[in-house]
PDB file of C-alpha atoms and ligand atoms in Angstrom:
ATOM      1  CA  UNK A   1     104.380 103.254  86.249  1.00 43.00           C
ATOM      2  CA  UNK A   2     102.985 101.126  89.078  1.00 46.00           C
ATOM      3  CA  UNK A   3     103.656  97.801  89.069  1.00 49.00           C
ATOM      4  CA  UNK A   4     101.431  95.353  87.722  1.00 46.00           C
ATOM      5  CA  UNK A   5     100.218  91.884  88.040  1.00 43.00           C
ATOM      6  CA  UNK A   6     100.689  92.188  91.606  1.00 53.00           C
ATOM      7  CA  UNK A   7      98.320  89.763  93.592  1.00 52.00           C
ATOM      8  CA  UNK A   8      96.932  91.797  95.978  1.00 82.00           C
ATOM      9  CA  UNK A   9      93.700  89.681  96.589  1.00 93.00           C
ATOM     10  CA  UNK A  10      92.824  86.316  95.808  1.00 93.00           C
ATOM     11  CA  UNK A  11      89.007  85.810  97.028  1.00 96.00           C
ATOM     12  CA  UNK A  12      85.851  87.838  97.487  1.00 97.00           C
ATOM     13  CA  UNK A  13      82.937  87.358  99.749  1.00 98.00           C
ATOM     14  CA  UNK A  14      79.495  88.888  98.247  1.00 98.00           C
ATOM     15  CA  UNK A  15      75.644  88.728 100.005  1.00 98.00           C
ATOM     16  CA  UNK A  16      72.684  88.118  97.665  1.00 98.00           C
ATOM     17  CA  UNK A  17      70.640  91.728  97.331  1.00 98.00           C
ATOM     18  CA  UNK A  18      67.430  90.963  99.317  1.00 98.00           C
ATOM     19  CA  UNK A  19      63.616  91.425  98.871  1.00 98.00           C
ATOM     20  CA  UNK A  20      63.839  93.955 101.769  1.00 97.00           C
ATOM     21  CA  UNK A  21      66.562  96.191 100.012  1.00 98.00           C
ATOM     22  CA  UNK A  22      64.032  99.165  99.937  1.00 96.00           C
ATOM     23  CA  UNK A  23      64.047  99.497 103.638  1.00 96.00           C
ATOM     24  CA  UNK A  24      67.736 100.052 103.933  1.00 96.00           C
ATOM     25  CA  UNK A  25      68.693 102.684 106.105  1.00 96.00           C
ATOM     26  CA  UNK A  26      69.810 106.089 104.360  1.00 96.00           C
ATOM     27  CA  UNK A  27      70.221 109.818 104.338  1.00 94.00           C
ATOM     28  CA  UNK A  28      70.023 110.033 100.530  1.00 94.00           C
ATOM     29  CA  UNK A  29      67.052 111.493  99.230  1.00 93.00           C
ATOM     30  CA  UNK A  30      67.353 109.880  95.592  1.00 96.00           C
ATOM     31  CA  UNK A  31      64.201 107.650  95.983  1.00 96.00           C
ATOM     32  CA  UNK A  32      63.102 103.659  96.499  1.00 96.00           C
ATOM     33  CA  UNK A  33      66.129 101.068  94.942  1.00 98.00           C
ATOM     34  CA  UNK A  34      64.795  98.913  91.994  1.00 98.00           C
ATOM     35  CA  UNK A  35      65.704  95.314  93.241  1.00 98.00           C
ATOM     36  CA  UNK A  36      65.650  93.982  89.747  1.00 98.00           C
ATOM     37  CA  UNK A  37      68.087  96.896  88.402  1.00 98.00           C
ATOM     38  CA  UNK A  38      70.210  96.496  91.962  1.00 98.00           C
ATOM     39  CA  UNK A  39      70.563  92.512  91.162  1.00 98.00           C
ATOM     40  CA  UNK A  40      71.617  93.877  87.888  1.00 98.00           C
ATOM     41  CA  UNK A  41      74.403  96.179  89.014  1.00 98.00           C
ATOM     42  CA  UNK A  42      75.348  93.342  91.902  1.00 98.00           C
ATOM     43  CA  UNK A  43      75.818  90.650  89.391  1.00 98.00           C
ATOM     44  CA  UNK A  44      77.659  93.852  87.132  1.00 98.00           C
ATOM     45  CA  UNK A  45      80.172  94.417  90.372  1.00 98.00           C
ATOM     46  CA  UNK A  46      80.693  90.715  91.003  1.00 98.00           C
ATOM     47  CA  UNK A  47      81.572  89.799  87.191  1.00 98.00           C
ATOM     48  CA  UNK A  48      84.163  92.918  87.604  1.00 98.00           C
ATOM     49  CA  UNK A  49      85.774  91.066  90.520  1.00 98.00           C
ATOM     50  CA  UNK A  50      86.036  87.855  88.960  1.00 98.00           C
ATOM     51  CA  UNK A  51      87.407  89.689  85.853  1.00 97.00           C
ATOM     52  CA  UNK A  52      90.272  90.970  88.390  1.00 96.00           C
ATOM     53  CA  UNK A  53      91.181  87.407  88.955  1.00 95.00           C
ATOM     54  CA  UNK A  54      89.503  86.921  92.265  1.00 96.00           C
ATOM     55  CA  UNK A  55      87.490  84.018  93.168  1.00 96.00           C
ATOM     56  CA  UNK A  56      83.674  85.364  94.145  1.00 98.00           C
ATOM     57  CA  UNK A  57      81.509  83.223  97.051  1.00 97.00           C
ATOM     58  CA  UNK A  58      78.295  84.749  96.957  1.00 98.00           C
ATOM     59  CA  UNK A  59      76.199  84.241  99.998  1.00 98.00           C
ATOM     60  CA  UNK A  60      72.344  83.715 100.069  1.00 97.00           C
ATOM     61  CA  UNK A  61      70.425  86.842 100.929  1.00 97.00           C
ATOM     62  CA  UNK A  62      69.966  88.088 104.382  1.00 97.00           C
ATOM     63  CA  UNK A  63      65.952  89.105 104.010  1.00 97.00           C
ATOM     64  CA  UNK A  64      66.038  89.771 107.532  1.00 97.00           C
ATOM     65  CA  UNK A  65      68.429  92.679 107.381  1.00 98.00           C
ATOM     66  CA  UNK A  66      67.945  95.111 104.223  1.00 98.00           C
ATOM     67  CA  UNK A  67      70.803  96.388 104.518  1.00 98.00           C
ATOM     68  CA  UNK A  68      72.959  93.065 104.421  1.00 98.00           C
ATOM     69  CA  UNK A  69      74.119  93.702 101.213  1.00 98.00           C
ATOM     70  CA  UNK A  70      76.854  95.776 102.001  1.00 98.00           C
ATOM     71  CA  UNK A  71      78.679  92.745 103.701  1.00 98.00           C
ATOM     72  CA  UNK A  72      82.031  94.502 104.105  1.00 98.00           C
ATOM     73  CA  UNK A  73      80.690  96.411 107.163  1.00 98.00           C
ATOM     74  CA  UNK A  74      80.236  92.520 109.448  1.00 98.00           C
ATOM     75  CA  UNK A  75      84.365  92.136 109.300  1.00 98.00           C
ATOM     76  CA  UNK A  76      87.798  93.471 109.125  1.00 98.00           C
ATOM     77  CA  UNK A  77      89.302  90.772 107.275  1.00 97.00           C
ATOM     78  CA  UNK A  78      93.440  90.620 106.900  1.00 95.00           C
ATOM     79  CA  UNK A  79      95.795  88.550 106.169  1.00 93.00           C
ATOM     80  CA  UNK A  80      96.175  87.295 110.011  1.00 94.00           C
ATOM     81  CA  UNK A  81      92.930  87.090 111.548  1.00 96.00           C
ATOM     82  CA  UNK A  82      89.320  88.120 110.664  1.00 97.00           C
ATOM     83  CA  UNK A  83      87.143  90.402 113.288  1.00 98.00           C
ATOM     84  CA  UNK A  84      84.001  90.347 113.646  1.00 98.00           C
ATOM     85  CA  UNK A  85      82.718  93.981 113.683  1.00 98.00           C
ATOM     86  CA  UNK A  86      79.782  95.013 115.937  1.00 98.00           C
ATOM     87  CA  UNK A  87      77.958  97.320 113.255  1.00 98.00           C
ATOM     88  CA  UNK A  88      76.470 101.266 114.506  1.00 98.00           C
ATOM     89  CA  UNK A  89      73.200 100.674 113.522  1.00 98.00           C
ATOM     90  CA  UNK A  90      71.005  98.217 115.602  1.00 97.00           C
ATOM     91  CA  UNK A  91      68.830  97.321 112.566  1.00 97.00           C
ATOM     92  CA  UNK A  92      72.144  95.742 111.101  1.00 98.00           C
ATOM     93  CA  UNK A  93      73.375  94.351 114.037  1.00 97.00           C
ATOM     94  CA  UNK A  94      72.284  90.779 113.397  1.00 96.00           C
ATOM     95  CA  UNK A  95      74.149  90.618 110.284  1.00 97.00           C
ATOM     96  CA  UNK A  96      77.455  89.155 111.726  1.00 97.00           C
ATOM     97  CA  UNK A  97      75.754  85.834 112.465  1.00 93.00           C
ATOM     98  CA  UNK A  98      75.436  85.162 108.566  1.00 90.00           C
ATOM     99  CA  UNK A  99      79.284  85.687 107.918  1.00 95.00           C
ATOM    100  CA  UNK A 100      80.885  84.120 111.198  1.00 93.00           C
ATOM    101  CA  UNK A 101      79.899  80.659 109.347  1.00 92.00           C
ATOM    102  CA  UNK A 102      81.644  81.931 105.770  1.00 94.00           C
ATOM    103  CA  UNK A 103      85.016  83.479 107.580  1.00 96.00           C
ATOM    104  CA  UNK A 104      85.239  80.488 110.100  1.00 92.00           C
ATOM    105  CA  UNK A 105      86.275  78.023 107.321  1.00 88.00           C
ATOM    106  CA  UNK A 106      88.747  80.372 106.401  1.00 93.00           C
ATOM    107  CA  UNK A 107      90.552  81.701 109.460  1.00 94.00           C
ATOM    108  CA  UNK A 108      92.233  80.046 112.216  1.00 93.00           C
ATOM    109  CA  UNK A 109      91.924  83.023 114.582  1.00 95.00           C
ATOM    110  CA  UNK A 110      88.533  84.763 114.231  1.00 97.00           C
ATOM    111  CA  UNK A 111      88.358  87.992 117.171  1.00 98.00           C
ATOM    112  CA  UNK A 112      85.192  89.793 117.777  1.00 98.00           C
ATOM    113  CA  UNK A 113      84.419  93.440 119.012  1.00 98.00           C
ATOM    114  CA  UNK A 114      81.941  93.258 122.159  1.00 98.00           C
ATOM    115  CA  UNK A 115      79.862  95.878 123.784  1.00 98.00           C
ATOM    116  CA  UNK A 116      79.709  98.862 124.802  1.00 98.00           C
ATOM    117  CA  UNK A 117      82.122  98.771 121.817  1.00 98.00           C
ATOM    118  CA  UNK A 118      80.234  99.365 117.714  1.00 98.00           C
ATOM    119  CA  UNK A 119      82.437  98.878 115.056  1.00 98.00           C
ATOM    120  CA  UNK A 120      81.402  98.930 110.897  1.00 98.00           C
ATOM    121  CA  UNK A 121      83.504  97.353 108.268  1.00 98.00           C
ATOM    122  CA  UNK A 122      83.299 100.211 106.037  1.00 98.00           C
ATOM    123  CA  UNK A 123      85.305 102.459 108.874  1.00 98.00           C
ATOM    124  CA  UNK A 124      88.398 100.472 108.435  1.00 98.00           C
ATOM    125  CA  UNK A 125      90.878 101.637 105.867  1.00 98.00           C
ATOM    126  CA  UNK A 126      94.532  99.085 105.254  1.00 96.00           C
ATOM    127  CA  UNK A 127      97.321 100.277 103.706  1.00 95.00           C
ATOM    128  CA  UNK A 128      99.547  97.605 103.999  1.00 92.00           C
ATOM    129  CA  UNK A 129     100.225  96.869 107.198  1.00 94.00           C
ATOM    130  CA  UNK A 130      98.337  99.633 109.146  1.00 96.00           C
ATOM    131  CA  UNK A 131      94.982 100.155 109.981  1.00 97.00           C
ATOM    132  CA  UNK A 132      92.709 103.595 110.063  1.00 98.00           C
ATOM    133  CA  UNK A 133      89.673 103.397 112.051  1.00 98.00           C
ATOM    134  CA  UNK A 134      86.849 105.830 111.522  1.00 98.00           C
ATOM    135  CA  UNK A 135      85.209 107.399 114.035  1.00 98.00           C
ATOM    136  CA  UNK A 136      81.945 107.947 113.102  1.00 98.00           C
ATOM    137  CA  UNK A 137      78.599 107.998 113.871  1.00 97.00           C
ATOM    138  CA  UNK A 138      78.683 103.760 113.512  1.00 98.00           C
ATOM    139  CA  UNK A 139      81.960 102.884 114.875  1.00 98.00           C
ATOM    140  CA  UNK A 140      82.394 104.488 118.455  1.00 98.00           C
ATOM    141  CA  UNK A 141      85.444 105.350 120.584  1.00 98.00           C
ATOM    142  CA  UNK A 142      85.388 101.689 122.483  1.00 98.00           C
ATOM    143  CA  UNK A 143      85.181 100.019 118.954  1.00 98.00           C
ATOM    144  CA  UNK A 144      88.171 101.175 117.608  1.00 98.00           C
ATOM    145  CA  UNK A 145      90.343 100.854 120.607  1.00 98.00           C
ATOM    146  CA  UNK A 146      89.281  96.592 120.585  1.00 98.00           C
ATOM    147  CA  UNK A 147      90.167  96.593 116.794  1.00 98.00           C
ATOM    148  CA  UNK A 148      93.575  98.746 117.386  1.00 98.00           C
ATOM    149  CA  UNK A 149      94.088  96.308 120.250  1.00 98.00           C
ATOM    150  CA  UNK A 150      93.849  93.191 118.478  1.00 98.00           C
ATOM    151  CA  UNK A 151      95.178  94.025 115.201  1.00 98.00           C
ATOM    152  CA  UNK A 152      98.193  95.351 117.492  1.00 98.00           C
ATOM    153  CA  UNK A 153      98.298  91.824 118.821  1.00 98.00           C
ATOM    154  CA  UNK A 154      98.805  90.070 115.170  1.00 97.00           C
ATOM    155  CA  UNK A 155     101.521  93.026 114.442  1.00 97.00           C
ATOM    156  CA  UNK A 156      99.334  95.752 112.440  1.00 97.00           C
ATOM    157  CA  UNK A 157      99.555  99.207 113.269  1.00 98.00           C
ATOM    158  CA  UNK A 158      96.504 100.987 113.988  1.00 98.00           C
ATOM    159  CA  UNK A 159      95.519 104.748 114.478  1.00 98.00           C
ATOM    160  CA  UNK A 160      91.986 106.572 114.473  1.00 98.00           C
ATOM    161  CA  UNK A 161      90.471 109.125 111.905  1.00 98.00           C
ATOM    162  CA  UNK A 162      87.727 111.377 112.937  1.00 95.00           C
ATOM    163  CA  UNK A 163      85.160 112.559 110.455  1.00 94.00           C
ATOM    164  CA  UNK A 164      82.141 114.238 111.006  1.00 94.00           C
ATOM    165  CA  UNK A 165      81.308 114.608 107.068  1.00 94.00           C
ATOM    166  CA  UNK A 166      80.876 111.224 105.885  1.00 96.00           C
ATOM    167  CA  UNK A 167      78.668 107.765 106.960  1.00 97.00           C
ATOM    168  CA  UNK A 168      81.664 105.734 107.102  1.00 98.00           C
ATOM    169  CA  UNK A 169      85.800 106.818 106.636  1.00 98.00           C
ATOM    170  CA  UNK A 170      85.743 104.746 103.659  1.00 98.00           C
ATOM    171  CA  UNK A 171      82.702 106.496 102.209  1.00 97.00           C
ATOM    172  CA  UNK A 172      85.575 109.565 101.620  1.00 97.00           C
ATOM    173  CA  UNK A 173      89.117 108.158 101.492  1.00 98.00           C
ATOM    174  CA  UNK A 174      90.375 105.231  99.227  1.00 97.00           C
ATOM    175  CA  UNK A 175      94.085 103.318  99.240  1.00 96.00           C
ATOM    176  CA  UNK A 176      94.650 102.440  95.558  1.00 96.00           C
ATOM    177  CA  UNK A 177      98.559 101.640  96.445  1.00 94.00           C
ATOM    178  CA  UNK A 178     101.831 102.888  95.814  1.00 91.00           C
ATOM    179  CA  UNK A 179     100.436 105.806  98.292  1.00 94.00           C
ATOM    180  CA  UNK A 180      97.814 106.871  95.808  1.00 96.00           C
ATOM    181  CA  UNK A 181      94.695 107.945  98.019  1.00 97.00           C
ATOM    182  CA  UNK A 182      91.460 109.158  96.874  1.00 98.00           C
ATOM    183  CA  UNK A 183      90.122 111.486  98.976  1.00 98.00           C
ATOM    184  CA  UNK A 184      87.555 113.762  99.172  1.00 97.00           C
ATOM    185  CA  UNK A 185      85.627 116.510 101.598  1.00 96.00           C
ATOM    186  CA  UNK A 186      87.417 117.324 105.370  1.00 96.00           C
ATOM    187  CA  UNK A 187      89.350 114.365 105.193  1.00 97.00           C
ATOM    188  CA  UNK A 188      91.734 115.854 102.365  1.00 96.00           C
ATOM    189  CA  UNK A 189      92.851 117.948 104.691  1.00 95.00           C
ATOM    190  CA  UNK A 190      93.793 115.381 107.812  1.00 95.00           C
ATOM    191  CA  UNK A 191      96.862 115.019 109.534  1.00 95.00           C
ATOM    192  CA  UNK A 192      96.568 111.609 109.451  1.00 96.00           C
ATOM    193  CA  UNK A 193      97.144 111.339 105.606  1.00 97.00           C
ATOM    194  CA  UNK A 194      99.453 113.986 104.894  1.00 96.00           C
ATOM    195  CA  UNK A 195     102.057 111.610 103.737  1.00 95.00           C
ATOM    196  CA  UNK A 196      99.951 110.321 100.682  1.00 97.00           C
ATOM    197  CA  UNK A 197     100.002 111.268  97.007  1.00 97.00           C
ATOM    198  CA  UNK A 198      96.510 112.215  96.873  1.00 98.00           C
ATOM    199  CA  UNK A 199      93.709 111.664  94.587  1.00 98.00           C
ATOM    200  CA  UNK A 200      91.538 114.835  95.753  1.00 97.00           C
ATOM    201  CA  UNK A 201      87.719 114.469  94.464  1.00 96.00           C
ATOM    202  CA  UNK A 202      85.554 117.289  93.871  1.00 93.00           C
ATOM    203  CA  UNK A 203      83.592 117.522  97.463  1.00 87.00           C
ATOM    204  CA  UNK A 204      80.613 117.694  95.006  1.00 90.00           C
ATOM    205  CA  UNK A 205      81.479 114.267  94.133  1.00 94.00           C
ATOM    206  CA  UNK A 206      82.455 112.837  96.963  1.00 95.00           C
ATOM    207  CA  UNK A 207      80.664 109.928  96.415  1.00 96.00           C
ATOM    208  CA  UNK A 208      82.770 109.120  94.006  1.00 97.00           C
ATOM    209  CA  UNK A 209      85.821 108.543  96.937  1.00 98.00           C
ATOM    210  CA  UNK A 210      85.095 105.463  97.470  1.00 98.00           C
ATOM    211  CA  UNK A 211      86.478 103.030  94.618  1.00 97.00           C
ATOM    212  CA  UNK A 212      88.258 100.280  95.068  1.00 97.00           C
ATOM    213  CA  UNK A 213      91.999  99.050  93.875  1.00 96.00           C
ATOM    214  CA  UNK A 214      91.446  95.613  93.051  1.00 96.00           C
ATOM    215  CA  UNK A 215      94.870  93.887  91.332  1.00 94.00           C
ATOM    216  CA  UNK A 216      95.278  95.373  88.096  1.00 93.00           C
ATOM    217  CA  UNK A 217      92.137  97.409  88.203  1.00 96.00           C
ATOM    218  CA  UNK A 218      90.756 100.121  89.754  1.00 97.00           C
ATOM    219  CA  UNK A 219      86.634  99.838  90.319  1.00 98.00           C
ATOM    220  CA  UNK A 220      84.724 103.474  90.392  1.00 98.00           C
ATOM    221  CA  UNK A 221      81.425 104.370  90.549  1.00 98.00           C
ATOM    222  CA  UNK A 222      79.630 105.470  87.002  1.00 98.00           C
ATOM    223  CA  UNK A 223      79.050 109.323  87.059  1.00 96.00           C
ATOM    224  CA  UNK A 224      82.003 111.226  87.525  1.00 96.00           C
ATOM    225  CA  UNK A 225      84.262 111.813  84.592  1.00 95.00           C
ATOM    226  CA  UNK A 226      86.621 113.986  86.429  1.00 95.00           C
ATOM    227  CA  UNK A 227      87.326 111.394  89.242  1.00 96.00           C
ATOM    228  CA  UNK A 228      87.681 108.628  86.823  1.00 97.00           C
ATOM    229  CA  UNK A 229      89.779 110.802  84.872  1.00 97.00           C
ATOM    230  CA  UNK A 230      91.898 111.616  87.680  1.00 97.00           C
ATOM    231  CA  UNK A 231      92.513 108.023  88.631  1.00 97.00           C
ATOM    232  CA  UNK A 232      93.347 107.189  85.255  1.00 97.00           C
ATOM    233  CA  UNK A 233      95.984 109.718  85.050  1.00 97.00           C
ATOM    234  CA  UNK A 234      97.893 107.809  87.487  1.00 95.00           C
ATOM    235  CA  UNK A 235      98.258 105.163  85.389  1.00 96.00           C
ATOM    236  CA  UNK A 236      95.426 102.868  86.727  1.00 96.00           C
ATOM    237  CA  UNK A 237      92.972 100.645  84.639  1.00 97.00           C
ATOM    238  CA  UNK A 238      89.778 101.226  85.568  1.00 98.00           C
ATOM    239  CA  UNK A 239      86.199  99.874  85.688  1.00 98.00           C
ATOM    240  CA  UNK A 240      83.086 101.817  85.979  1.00 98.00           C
ATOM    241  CA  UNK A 241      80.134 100.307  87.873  1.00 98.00           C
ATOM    242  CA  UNK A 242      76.820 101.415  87.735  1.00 98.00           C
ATOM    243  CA  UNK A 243      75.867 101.947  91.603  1.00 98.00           C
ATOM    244  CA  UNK A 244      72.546 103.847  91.290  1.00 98.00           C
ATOM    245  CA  UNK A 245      70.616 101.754  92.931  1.00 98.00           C
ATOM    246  CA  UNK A 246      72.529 100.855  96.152  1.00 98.00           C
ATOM    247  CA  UNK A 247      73.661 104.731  95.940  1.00 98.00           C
ATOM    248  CA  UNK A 248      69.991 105.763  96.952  1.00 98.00           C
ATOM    249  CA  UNK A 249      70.667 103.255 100.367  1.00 98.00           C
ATOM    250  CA  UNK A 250      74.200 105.152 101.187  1.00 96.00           C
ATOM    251  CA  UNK A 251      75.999 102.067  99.403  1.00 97.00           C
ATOM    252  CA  UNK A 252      79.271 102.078  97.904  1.00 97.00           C
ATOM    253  CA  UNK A 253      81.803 100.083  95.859  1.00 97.00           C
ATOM    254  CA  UNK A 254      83.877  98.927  98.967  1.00 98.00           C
ATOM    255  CA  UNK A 255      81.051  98.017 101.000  1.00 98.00           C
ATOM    256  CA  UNK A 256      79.598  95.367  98.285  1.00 98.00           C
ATOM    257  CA  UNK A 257      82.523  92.819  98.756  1.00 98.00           C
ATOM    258  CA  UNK A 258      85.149  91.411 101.942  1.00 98.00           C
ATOM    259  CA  UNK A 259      87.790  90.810  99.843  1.00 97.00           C
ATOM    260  CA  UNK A 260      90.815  88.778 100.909  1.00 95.00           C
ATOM    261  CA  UNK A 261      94.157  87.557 100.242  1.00 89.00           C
ATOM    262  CA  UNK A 262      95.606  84.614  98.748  1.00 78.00           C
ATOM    263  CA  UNK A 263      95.501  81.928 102.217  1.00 74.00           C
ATOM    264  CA  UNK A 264      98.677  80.019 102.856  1.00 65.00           C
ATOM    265  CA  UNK A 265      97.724  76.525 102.490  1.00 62.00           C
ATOM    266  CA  UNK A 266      93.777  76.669 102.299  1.00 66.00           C
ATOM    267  CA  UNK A 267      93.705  79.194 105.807  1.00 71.00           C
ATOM    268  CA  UNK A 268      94.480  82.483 106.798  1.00 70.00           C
ATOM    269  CA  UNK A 269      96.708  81.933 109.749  1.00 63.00           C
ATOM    270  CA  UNK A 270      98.553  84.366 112.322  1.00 58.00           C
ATOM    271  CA  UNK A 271     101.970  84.267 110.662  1.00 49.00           C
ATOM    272  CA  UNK A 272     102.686  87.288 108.789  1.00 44.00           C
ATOM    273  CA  UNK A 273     102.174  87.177 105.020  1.00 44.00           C
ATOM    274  CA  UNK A 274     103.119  89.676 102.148  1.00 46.00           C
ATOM    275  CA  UNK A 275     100.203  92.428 102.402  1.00 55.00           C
ATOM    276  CA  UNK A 276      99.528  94.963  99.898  1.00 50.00           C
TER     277      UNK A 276
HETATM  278  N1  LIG B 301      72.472 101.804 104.172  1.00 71.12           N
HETATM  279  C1  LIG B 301      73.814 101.536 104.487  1.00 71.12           C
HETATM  280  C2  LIG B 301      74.086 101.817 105.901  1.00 71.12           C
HETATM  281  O1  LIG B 301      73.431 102.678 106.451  1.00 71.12           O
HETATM  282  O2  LIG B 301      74.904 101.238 106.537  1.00 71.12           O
END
């Protein structure tokens, strides 16, 4: 039985769904979002978080970037020091500038990833103190070596993950804890995470790998009974989201949300702290 009560995060970070959320980039051919049933299912997600004991800022809109959103691909945020990611996509590029303001009042040591190097949130998976980096068609070779490099220089381990089948690594592998892992399609089957007590989802479903252990509680996506089922058979609590909407925009659970862990004294500094 795993434990619970266990703090594992303390805060979230959420972006306001903008007006432009129909011209985010995807490869999904499920048709336009509805904003008003997106701001719905964002308002859904965020009243799940609080209900999992974290704290929620929600940031205005970004109407310049429809994809902006899906904040957790601007930063790798730890327990240490927050880095600024340098997302794949130049249409999302600009989005750091909006959350540099939001993590700076948070963390003493803020890094960055620089060019030629590209770098998205959503490509970095932590389980506990290590770090797997995606590589993928948005976070390139030169990326993950800066992110390996600095996390290396706050003490995290770090080691790359290639996939070829998915948008981003967390789009098809989850850390629930207690080295559960979700996983689904090709990355089942890599080296990397042959030590895990996998989760395997249906590669039909494989959108349905990306959920997110949040304390207590275990977020999935609405639509698959046997991946919920299979999640719940390890003794998890879980909540079902509705994620239509930012589904038809390659969106997931993970990629709604930066969540974080409780700050020693009001500010996440470089000393080493208990990480999940
Ligand atoms: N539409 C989400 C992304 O492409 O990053």
């Amino acid at each position: 039985m795993l434990p619970q009560g266990v703090p594992m995060f303390a805060e979230a970070i959420v972006r306001g769904v903008p007006k432009t959320l129909d011209a985010g980039i995807t490869s999904a051919d499920l048709g336009k979002p509805d904003r008003a049933k997106a701001m719905a299912q964002h308002c859904q997600y965020v009243q799940a978080l609080e209900e999992c004991g974290l704290e929620v800022t929600a940031l205005d809109a970004d109407e310049k970037h429809p994809d902006s959103v899906f904040i957790e691909d601007t930063a790798v945020v730890t327990g240490r020091c927050a880095i600024l990611a340098r997302p794949g996509a130049d249409s999302r590029r600009g989005e750091v500038h909006g959350i540099e303001e939001a993590l700076s009042g948070r963390y003493e040591n803020i890094e960055r990833i620089g060019d030629p190097g590209t770098l998205d949130g959503g490509d970095v998976l932590q389980v506990r103190d290590h770090f797997y980096i995606g590589l993928t068609s948005r976070t390139n070779r030169e990326g993950a070596r800066q992110l390996s490099e600095v996390l290396r220089s706050y003490g995290y381990g770090a080691s790359p993950v290639e996939t070829n089948e998915f948008l981003h690594l967390k789009s098809g592998v989850s850390y629930l804890g207690d080295e559960d892992l979700v996983v689904a399609g090709e990355l089942a089957a890599s080296k990397e995470f042959g030590r895990f007590d996998k989760i395997i989802v249906d590669s039909r479903e494989g959108y349905f790998a990306n959920c997110i252990r949040v304390n207590d509680h275990v977020l999935v996506a609405a639509g698959s009974e046997s991946a919920k089922a299979l999640i719940a058979a390890r003794g998890y609590e879980v909540i079902e989201l509705e994620m239509s909407e930012f589904r038809k925009i390659d969106g997931g659970l993970s990629c709604l949300s930066l969540r974080l862990p409780g700050r020693d004294g009001g500010v996440y500094r470089t000393a080493a702290g208990g990480e999940p």
